[in-house]
PDB file of C-alpha atoms and ligand atoms in Angstrom:
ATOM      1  CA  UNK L  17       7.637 -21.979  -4.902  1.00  0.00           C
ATOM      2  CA  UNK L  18       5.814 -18.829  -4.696  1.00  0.00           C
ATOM      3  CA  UNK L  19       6.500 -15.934  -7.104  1.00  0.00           C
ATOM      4  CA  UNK L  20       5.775 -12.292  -5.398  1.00  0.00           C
ATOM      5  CA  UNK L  21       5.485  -9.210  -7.646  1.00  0.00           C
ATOM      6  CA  UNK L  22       5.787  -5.530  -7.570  1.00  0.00           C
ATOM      7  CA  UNK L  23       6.803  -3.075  -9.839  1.00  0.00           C
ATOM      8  CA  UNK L  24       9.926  -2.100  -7.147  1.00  0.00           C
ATOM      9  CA  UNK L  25      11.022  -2.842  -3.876  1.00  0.00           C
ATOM     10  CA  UNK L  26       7.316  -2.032  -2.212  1.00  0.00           C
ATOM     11  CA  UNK L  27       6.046  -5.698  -2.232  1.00  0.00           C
ATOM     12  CA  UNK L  28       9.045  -6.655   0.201  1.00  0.00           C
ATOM     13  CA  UNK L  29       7.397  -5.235   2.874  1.00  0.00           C
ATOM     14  CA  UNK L  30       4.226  -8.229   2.168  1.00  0.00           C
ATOM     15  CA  UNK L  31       7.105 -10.634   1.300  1.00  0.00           C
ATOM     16  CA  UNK L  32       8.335 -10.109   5.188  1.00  0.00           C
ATOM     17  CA  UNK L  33       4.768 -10.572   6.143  1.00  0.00           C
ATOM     18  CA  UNK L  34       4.243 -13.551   4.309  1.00  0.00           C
ATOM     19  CA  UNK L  35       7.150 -14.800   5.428  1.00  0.00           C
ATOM     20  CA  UNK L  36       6.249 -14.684   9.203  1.00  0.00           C
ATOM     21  CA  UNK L  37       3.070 -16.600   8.283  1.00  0.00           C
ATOM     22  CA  UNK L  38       4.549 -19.282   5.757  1.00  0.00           C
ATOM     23  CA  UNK L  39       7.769 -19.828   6.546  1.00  0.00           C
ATOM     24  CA  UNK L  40       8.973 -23.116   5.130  1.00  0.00           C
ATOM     25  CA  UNK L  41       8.606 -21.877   1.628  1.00  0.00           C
ATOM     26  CA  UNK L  42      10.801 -21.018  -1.085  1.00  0.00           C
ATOM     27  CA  UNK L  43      10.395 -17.630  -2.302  1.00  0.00           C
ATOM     28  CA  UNK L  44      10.496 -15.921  -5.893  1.00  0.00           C
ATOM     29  CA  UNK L  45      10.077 -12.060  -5.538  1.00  0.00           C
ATOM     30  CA  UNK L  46       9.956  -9.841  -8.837  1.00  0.00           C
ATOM     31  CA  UNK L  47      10.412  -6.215  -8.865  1.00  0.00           C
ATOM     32  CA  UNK L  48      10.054  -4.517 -12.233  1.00  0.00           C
ATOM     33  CA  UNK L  49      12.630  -2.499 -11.617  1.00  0.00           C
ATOM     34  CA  UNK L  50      13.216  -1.394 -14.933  1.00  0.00           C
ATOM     35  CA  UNK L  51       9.645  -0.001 -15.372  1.00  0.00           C
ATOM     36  CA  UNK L  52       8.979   1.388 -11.678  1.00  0.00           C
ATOM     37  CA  UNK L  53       6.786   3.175 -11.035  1.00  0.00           C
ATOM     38  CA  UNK L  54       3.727   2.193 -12.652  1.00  0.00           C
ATOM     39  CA  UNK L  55       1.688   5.033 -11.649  1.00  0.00           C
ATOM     40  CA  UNK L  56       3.035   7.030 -14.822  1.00  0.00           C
ATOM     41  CA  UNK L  57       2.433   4.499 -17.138  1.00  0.00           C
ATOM     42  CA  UNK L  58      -0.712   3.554 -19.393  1.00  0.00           C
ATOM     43  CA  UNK L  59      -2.715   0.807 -18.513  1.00  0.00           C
ATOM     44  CA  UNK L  60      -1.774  -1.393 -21.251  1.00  0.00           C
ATOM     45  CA  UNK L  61       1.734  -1.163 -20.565  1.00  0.00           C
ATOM     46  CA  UNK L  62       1.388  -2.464 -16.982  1.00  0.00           C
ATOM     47  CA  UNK L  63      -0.867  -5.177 -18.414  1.00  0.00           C
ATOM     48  CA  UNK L  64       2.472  -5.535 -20.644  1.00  0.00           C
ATOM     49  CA  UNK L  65       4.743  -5.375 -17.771  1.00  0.00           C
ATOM     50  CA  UNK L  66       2.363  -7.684 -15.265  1.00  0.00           C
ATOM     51  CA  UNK L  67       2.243 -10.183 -18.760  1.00  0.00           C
ATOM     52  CA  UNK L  68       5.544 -10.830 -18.550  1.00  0.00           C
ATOM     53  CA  UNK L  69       6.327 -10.962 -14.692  1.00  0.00           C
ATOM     54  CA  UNK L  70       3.331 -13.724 -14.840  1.00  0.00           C
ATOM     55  CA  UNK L  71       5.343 -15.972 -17.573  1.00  0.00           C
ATOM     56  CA  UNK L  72       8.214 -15.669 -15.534  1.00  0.00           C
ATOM     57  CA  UNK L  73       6.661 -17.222 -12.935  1.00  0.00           C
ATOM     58  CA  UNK L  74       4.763 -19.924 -14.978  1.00  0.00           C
ATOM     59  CA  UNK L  75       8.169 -20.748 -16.103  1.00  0.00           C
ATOM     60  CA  UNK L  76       9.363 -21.167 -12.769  1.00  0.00           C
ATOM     61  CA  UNK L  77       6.186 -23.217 -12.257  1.00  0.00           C
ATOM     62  CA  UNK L  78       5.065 -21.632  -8.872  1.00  0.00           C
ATOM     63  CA  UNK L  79       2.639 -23.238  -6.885  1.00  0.00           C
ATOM     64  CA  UNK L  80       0.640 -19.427  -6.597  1.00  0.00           C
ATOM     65  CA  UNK L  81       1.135 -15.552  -7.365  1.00  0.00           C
ATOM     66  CA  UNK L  82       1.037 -12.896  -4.912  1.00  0.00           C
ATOM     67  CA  UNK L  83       0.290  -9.387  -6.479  1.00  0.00           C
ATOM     68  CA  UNK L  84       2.227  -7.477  -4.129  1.00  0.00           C
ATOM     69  CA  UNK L  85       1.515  -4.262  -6.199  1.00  0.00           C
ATOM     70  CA  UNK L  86      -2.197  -2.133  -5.228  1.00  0.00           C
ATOM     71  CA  UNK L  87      -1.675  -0.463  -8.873  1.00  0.00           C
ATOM     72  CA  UNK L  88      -1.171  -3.879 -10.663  1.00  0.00           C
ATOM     73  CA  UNK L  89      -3.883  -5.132  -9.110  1.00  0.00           C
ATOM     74  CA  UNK L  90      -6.301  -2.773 -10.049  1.00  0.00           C
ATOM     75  CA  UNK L  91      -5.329  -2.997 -13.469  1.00  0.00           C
ATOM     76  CA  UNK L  92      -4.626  -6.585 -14.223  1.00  0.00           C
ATOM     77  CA  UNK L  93      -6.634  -9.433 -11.139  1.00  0.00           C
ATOM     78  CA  UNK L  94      -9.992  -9.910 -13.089  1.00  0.00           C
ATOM     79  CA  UNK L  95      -8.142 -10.348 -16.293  1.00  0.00           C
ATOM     80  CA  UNK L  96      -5.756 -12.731 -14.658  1.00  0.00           C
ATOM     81  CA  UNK L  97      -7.624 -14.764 -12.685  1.00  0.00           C
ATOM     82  CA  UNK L  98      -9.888 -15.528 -15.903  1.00  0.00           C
ATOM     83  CA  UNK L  99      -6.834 -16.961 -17.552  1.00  0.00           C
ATOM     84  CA  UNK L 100      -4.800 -18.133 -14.847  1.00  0.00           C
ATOM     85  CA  UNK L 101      -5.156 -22.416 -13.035  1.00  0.00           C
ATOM     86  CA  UNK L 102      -2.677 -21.361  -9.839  1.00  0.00           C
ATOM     87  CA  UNK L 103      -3.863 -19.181  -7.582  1.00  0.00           C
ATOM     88  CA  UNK L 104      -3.367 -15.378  -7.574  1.00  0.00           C
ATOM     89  CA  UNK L 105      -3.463 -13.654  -3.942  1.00  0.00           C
ATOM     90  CA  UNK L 106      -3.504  -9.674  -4.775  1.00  0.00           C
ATOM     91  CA  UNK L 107      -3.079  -7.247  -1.805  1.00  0.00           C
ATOM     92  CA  UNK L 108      -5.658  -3.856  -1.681  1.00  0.00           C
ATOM     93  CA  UNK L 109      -6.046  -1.064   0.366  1.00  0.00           C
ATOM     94  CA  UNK L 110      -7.364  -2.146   3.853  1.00  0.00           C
ATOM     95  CA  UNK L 111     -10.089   0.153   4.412  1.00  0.00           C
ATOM     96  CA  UNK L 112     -12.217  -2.431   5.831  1.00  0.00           C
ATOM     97  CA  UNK L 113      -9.946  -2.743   8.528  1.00  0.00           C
ATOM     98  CA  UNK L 114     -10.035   1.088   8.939  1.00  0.00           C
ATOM     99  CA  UNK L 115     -13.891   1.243   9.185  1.00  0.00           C
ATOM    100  CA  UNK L 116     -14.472  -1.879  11.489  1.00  0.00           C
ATOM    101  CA  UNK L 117     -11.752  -0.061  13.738  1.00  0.00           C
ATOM    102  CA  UNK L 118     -13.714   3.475  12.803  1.00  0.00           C
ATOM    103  CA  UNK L 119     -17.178   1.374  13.911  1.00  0.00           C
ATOM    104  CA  UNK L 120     -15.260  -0.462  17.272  1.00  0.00           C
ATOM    105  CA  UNK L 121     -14.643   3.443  19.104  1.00  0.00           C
ATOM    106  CA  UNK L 122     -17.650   3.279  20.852  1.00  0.00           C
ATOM    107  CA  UNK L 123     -19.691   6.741  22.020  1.00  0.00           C
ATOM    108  CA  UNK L 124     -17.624   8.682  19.295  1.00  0.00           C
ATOM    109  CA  UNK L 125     -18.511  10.099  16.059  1.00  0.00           C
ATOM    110  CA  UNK L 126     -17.503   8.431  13.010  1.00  0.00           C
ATOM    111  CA  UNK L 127     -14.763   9.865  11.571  1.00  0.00           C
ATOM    112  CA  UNK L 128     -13.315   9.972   8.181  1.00  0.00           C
ATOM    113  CA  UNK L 129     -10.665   7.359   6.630  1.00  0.00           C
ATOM    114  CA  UNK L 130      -7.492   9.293   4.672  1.00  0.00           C
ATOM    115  CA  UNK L 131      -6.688   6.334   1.704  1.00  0.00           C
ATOM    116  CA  UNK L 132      -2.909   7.133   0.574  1.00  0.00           C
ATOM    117  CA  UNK L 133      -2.200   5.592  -2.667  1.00  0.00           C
ATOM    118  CA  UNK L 134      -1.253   5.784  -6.199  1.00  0.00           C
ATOM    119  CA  UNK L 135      -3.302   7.554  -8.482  1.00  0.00           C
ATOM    120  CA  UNK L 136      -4.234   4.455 -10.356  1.00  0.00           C
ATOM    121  CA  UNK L 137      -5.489   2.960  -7.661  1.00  0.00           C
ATOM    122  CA  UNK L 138      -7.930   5.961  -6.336  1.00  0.00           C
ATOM    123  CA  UNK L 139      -9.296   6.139  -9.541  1.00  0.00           C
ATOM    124  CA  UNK L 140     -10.030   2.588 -10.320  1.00  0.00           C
ATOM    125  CA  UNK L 141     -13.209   1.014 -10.384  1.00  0.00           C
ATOM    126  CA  UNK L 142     -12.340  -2.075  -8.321  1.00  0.00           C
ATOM    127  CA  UNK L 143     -11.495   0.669  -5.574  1.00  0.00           C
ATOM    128  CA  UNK L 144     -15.072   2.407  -5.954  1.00  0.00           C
ATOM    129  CA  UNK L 145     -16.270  -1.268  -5.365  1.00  0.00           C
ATOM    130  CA  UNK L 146     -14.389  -1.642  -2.958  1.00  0.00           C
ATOM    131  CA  UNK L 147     -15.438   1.641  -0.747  1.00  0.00           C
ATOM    132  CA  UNK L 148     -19.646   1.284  -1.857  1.00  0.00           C
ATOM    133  CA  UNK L 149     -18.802  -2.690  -0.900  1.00  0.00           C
ATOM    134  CA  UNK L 150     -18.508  -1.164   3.010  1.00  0.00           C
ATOM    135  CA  UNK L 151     -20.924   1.981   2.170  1.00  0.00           C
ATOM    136  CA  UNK L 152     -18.013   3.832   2.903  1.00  0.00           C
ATOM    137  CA  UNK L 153     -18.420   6.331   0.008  1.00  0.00           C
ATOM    138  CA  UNK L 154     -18.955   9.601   2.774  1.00  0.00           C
ATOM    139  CA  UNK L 155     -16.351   8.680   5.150  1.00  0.00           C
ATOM    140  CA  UNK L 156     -13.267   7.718   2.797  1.00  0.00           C
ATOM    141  CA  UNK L 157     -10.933  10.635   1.254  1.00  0.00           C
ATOM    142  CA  UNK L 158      -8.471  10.031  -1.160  1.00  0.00           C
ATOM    143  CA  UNK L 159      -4.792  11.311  -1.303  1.00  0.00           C
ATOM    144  CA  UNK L 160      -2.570  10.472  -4.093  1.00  0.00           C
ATOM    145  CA  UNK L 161       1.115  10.056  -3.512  1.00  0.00           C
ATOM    146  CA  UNK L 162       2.698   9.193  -6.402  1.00  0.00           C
ATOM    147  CA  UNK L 163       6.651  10.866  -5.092  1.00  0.00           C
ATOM    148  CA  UNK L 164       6.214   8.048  -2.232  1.00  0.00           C
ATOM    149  CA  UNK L 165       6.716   5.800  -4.853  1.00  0.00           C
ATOM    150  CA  UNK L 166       9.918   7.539  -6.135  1.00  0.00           C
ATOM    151  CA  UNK L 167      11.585   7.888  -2.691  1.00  0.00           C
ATOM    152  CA  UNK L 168      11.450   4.686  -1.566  1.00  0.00           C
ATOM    153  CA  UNK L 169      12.833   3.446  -4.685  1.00  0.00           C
ATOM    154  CA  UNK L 170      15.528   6.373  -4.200  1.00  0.00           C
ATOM    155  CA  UNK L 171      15.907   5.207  -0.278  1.00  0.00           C
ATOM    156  CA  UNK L 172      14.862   8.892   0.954  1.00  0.00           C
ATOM    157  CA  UNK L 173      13.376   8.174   4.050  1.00  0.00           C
ATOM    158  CA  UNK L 174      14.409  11.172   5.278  1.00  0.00           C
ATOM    159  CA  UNK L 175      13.927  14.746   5.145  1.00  0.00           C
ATOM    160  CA  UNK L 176      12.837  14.762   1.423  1.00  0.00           C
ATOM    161  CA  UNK L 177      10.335  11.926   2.582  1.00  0.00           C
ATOM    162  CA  UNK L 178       8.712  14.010   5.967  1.00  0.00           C
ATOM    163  CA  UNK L 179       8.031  17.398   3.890  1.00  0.00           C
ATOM    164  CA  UNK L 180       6.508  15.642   0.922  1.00  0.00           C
ATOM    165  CA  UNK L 181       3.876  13.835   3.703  1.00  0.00           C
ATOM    166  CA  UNK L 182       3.760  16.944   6.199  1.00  0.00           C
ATOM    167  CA  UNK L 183       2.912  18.472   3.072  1.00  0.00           C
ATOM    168  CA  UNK L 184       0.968  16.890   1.967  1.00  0.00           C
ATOM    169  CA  UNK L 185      -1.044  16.550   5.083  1.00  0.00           C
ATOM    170  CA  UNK L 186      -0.883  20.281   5.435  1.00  0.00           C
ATOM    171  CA  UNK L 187      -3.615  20.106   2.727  1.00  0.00           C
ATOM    172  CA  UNK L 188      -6.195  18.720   4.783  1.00  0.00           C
ATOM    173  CA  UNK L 189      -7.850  19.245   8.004  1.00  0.00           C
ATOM    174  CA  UNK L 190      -6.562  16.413  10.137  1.00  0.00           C
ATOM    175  CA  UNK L 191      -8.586  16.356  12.913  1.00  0.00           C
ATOM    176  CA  UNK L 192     -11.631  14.969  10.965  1.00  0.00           C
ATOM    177  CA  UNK L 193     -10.039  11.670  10.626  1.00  0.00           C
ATOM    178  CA  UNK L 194      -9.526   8.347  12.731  1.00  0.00           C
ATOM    179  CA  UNK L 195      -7.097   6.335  10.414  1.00  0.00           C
ATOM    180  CA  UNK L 196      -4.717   6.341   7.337  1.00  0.00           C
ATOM    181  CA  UNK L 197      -4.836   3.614   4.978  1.00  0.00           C
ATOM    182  CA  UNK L 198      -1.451   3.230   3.245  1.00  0.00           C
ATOM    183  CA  UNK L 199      -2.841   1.674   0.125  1.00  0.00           C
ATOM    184  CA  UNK L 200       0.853   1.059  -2.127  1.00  0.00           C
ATOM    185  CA  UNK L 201       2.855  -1.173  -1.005  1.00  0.00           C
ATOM    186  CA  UNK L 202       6.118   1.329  -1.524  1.00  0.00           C
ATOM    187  CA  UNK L 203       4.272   3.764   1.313  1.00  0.00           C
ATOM    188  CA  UNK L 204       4.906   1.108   4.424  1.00  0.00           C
ATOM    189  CA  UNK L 205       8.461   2.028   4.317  1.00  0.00           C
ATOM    190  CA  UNK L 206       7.015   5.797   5.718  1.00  0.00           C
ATOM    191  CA  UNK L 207       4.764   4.477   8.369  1.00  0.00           C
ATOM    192  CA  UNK L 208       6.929   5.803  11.127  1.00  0.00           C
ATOM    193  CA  UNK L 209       6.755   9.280   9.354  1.00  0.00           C
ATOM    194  CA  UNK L 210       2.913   9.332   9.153  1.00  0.00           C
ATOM    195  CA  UNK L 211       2.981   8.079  12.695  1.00  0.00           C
ATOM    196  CA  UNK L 212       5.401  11.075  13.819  1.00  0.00           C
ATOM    197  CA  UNK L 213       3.155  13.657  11.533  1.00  0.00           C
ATOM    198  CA  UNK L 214      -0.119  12.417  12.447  1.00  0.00           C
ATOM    199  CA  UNK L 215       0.530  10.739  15.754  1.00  0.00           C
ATOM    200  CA  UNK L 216      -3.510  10.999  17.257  1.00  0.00           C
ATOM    201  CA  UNK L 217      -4.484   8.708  14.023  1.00  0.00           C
ATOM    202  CA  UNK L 218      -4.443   4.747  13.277  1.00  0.00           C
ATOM    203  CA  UNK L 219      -2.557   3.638  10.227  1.00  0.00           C
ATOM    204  CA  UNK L 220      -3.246   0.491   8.694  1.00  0.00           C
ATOM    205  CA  UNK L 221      -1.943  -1.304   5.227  1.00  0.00           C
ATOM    206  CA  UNK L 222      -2.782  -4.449   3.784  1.00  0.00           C
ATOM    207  CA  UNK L 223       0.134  -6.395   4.691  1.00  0.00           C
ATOM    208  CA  UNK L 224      -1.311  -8.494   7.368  1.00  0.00           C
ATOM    209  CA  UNK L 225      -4.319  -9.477   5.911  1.00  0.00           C
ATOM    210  CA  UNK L 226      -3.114 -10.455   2.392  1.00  0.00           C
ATOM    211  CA  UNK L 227       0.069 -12.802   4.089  1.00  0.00           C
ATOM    212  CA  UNK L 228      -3.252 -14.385   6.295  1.00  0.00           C
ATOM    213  CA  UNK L 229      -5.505 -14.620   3.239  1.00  0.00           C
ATOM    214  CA  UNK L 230      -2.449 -16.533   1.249  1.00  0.00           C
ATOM    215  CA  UNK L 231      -2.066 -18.829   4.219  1.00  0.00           C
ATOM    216  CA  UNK L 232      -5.871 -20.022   4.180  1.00  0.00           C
ATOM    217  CA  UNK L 233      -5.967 -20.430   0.449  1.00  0.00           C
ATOM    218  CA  UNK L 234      -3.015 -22.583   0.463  1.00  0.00           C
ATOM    219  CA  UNK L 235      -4.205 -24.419   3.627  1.00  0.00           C
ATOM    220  CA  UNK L 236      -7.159 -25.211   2.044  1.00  0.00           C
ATOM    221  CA  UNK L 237      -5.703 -26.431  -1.131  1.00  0.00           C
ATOM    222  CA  UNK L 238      -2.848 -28.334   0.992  1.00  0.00           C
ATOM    223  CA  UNK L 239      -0.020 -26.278  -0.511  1.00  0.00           C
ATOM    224  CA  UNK L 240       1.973 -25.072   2.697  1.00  0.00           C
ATOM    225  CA  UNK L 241       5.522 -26.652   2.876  1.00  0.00           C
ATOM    226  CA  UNK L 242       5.963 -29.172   5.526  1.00  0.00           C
ATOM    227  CA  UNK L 243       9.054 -28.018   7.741  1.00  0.00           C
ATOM    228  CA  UNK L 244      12.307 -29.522   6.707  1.00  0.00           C
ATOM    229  CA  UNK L 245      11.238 -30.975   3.380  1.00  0.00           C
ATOM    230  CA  UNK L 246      12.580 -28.109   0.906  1.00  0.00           C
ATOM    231  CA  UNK L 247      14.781 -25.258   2.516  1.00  0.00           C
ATOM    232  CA  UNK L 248      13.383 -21.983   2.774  1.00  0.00           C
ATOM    233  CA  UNK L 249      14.834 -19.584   0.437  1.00  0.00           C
ATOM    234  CA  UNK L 250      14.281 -16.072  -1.173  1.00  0.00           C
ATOM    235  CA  UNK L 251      15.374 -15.377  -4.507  1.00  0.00           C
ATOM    236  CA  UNK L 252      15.240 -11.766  -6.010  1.00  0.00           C
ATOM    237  CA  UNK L 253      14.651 -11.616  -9.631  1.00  0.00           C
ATOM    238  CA  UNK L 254      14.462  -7.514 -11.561  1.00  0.00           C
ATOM    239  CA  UNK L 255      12.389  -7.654 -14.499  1.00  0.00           C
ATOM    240  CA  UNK L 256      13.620 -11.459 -15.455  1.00  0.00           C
ATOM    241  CA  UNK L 257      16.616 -11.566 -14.411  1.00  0.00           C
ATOM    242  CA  UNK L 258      18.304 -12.025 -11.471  1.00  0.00           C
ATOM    243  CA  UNK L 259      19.236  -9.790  -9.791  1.00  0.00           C
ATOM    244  CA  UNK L 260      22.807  -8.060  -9.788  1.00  0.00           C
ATOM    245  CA  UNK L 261      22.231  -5.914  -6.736  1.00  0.00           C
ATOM    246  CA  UNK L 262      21.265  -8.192  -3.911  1.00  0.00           C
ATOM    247  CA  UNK L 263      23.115  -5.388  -1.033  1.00  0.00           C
ATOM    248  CA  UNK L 264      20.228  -3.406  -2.224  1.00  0.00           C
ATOM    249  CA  UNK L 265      17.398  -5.832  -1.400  1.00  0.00           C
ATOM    250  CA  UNK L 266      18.907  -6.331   1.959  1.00  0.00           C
ATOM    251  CA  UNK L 267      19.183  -2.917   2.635  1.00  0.00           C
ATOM    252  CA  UNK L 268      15.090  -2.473   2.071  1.00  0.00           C
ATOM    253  CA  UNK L 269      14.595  -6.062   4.604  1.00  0.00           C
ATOM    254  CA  UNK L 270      16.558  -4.335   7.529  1.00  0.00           C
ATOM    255  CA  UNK L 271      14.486  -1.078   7.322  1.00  0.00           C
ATOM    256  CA  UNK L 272      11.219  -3.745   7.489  1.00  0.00           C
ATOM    257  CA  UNK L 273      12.795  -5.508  10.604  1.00  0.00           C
ATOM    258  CA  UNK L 274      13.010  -2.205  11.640  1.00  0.00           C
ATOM    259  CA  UNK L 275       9.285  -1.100  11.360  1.00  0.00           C
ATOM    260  CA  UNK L 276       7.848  -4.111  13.181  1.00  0.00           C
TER     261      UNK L 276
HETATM  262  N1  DGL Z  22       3.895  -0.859  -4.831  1.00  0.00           N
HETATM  263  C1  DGL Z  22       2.971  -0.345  -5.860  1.00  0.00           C
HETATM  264  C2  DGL Z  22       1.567  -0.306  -5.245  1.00  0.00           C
HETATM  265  O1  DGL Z  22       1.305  -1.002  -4.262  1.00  0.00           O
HETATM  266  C3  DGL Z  22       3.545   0.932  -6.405  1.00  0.00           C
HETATM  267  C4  DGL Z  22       3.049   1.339  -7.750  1.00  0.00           C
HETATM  268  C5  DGL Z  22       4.004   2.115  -8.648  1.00  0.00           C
HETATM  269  O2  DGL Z  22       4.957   1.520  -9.143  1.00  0.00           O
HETATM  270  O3  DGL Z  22       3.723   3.302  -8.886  1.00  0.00           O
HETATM  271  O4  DGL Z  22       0.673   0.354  -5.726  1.00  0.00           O
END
């Protein structure tokens, strides 16, 4: 089994990923739904919350974790993968793809890279790696948008949804950028309103490459599923238990069919 987490209903949109990539495996996915979102809490209480989502899934005895959550991440993956034997795949913002795609439009001026995330992530120190990792320091801007968070939890993907980002978006002079990097997992859900707002720029998020990254790790470790020997299944846990609401969960996995 594999246990995915996120502090809502975000990580379902890397579940659906990983799903395309593994699919002959049986599924745990965690939303903290009675702590979302994280980006107003302290540190230590997501390190609380995280805690106790991870001995959930040691119970279970999954085979790996997937940290479907940017903000958990950047609080909790050193700290975890210190303590932890099983692996732990953890999703972040995908700016390398942005600047390799930035780099690949030949004979035009580098532009900059708009990184949309929560405000725990922008400020973290992992993500400052992450940018002077790719020298990227000059060309990446950050937005924080923690309401994101709060709609898609609310299902507003509507009209409440487009004026927050247009905005938002309002803010900044547009034209001196090439991509968007949707770095929270809850902001995927809005990818066809950034595309209708800012239609001349790329937008990228980290769902591809995390689901790919999961799938060589567990190649290499010979942990994928052989077809046929244990059904695939998806069960949805909130914050240890499972889950009462399971309309609402299937609600969010139509709107991802949707996107792709
Ligand atoms: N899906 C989480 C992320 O990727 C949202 C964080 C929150 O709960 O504020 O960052």
């Amino acid at each position: 089994m594999i246990g995915v987490f996120d502090s809502g209903i975000g990580g379902l949109t890397l579940l659906q990923e990983i799903i395309r990539h593994l699919p002959n495996e049986q599924y745990c996915y965690y939303a903290d739904t009675e702590n979302v979102p994280y980006s107003t809490k302290s540190e230590e209480q997501i390190k609380e919350y995280v805690e106790n989502a991870v001995n959930y899934f040691l119970q279970r005895k999954v085979k790996t974790i997937v940290l479907a959550c940017n903000t958990a991440t950047n609080v909790c993956i050193e700290d975890l993968r210190s303590r932890l034997s099983i692996p732990i795949i953890a999703i972040q913002p995908a700016v390398k793809v942005a600047v390799d795609n930035d780099k690949s439009v030949i004979n035009s001026q580098r532009k900059n890279i708009l990184v949309c995330a929560t405000p725990i992530t922008l400020r973290s120190v992992r993500f400052q790696r992450l940018v002077d990792s790719l020298n990227a320091d000059k060309i990446v801007e950050r937005m924080a948008l923690p309401e994101l968070v709060k709609l898609a939890e609310k299902e507003e993907f509507g009209r409440l949804a487009e004026e927050y980002i247009s905005n938002t978006l309002q803010q900044i002079d547009i034209s001196k950028f090439s991509s968007i990097v949707l770095g929270c997992t809850h902001f995927t859900y809005f990818e066809p309103l950034f595309y209708q707002l800012a239609p001349q720029l790329s937008i990228f998020d980290g769902n591809e490459g995390t689901a790919r990254h999961l799938k060589n790790i567990l190649s290499k470790l010979n942990l994928i599923s052989i077809k046929g020997k244990i059904p695939f299944s998806v069960e949805y846990i909130e914050s240890g238990k499972p889950t009462q609401n399971l309309e609402r969960f299937q609600r969010y996995i139509a709107r991802i069919e949707q996107l792709n």
